[in-house]
mmCIF file of C-alpha atoms and ligand atoms in Angstrom:
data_model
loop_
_atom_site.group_PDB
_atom_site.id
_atom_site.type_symbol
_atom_site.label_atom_id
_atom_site.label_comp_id
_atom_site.label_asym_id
_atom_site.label_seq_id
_atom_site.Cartn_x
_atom_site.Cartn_y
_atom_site.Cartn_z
ATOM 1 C CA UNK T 30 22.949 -10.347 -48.551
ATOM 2 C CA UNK T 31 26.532 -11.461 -49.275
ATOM 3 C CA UNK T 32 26.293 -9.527 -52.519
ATOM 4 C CA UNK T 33 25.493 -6.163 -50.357
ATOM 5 C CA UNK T 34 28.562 -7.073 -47.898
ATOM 6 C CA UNK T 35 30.768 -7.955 -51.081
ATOM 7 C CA UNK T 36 30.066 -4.483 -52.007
ATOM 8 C CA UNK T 37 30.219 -2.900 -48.595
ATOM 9 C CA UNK T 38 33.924 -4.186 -48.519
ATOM 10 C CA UNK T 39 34.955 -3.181 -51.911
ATOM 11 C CA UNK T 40 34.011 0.115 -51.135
ATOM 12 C CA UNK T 41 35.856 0.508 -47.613
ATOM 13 C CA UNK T 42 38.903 -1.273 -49.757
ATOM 14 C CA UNK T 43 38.244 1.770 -52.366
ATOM 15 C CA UNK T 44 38.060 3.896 -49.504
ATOM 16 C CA UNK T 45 41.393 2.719 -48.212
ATOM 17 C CA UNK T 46 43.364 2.430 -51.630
ATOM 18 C CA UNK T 47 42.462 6.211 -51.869
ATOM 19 C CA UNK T 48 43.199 7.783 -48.748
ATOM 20 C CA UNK T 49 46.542 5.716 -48.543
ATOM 21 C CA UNK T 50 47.590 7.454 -52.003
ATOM 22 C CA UNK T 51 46.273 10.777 -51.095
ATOM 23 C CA UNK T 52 49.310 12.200 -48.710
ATOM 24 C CA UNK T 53 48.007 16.038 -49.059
ATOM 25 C CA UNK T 54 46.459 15.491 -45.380
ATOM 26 C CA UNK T 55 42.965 16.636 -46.232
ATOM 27 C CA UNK T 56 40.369 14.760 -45.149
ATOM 28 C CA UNK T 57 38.161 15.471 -47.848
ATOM 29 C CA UNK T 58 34.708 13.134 -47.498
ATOM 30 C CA UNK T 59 33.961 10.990 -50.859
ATOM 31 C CA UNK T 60 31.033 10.015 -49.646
ATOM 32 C CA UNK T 61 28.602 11.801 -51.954
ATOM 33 C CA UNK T 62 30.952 11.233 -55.286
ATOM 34 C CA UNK T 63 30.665 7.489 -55.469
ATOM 35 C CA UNK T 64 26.513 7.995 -55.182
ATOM 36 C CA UNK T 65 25.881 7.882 -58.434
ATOM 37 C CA UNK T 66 22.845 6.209 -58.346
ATOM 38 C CA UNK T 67 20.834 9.461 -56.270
ATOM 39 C CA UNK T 68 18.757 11.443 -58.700
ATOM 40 C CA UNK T 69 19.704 14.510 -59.122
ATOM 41 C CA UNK T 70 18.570 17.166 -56.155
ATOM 42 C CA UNK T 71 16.752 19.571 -58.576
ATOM 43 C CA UNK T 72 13.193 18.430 -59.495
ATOM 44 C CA UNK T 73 11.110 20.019 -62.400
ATOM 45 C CA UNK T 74 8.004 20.886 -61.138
ATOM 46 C CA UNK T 75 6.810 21.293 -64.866
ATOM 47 C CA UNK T 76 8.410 19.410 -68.309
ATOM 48 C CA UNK T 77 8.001 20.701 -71.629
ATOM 49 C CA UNK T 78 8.568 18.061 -74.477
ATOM 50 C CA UNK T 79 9.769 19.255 -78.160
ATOM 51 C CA UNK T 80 9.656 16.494 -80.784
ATOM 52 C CA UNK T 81 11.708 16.964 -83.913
ATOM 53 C CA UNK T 82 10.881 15.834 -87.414
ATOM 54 C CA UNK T 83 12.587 16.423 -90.850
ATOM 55 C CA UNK T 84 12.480 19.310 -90.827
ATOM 56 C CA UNK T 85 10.241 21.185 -87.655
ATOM 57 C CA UNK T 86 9.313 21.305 -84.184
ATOM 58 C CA UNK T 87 5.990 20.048 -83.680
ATOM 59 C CA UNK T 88 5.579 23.540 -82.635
ATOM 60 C CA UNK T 89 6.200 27.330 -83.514
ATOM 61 C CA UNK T 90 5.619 28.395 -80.372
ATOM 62 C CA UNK T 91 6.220 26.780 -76.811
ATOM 63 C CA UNK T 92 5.008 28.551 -73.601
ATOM 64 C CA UNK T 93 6.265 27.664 -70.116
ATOM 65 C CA UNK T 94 5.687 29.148 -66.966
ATOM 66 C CA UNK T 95 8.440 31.756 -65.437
ATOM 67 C CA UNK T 96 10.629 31.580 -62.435
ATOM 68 C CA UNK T 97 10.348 27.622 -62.756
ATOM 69 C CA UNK T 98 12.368 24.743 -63.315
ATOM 70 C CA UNK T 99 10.693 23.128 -65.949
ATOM 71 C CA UNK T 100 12.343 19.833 -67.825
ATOM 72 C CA UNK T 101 12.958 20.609 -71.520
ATOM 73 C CA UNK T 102 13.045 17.302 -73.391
ATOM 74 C CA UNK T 103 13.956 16.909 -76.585
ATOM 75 C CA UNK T 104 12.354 13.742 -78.604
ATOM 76 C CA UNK T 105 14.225 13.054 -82.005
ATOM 77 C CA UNK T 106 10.899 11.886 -83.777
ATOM 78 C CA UNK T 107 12.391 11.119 -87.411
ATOM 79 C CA UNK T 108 16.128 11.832 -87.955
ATOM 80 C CA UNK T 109 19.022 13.077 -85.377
ATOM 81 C CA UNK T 110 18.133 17.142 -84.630
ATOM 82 C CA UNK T 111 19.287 19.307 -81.921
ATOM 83 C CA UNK T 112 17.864 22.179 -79.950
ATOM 84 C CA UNK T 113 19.620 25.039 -78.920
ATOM 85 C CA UNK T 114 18.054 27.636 -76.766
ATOM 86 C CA UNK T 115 21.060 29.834 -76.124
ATOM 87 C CA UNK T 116 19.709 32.833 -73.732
ATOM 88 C CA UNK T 117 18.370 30.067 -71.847
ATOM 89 C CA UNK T 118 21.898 27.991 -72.149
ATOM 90 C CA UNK T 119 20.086 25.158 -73.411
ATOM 91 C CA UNK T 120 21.669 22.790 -75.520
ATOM 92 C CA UNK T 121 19.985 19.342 -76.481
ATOM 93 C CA UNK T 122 20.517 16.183 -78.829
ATOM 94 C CA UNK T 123 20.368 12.633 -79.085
ATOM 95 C CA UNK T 124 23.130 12.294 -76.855
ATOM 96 C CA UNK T 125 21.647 14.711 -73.861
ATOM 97 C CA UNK T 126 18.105 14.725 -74.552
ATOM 98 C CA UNK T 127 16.663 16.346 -70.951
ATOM 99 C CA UNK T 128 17.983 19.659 -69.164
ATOM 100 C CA UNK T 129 16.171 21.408 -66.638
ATOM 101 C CA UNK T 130 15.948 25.336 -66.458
ATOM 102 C CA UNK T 131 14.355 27.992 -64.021
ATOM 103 C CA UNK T 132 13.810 30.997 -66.502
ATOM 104 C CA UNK T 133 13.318 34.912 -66.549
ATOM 105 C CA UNK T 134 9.897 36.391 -68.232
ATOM 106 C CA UNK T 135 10.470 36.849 -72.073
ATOM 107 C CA UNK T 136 10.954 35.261 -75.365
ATOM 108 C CA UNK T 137 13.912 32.917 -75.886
ATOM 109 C CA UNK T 138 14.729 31.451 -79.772
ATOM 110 C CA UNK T 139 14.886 28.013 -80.446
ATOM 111 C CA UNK T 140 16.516 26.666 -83.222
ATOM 112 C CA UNK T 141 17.814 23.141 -84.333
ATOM 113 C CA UNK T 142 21.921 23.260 -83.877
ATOM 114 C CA UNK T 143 22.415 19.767 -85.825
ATOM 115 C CA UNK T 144 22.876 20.105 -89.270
ATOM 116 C CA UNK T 145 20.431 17.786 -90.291
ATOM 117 C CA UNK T 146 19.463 18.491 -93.773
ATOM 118 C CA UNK T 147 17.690 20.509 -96.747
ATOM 119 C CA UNK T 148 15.178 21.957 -94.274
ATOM 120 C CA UNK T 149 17.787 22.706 -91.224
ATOM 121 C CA UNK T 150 17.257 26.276 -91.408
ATOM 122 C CA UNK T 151 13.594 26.246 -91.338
ATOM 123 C CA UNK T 152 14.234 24.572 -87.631
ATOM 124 C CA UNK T 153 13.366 26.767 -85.559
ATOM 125 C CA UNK T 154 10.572 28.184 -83.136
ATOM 126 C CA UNK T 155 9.472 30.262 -79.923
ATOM 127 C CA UNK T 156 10.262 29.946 -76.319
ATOM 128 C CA UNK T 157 7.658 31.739 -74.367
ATOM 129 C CA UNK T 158 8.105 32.295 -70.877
ATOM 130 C CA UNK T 159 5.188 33.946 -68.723
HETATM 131 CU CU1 CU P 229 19.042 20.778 -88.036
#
């Protein structure tokens, strides 16, 4: 309990040191900014995982549903790729490996954007949406 309070106080300090130092009379609420720790409001209903390998998708073709957010996970199987889906604005790696996307009928390219090696080029498969 004295941890929560320690916090608690910290905060309201936080909450004091900034609006002291503001001076532009808003009284803008920072509520929301400092919960990091909330998940983020938009929740996949479907997730598609892609695993990379030197040098492919464990697929040529991928087929997810349309007008749905749907988590697109990347999973680096055997050395560092990306994946790029760029009419979906979809951009993936070791560093971001999740994105989630809500997605018109059609076929979207997929392609490794990493340079990763010999077979680089040969990265790349279909995004089917229906
Ligand atoms: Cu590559």
């Amino acid at each position: 309990m004295h941890k929560k309070w320690a916090i608690l106080l910290t905060a309201a300090a936080l909450a004091l040191a900034l609006s002291a130092c503001g001076g532009s009379g808003s009284n803008g609420n920072n509520t929301s900014a400092s919960d990091s720790s909330a998940p983020a409001a938009t929740a996949a209903s479907e997730q598609l995982v892609v695993k990379a390998s030197n040098w492919q998708f464990d697929k040529t073709e991928y087929t997810i549903p349309k007008d749905t957010p749907v988590e697109i996970k990347l999973v680096s199987e055997e050395g560092a790729h990306g994946l790029q889906i760029k009419d979906a604005g979809v951009k993936l790696s070791n560093a971001k490996t999740s994105q989630i996307v809500t997605l018109k009928a059609g076929t979207y390219e997929m392609k490794c954007d990493i340079v990763c090696g010999t077979g680089h080029l040969n990265m790349t498969a279909k995004l089917i949406v229906q």
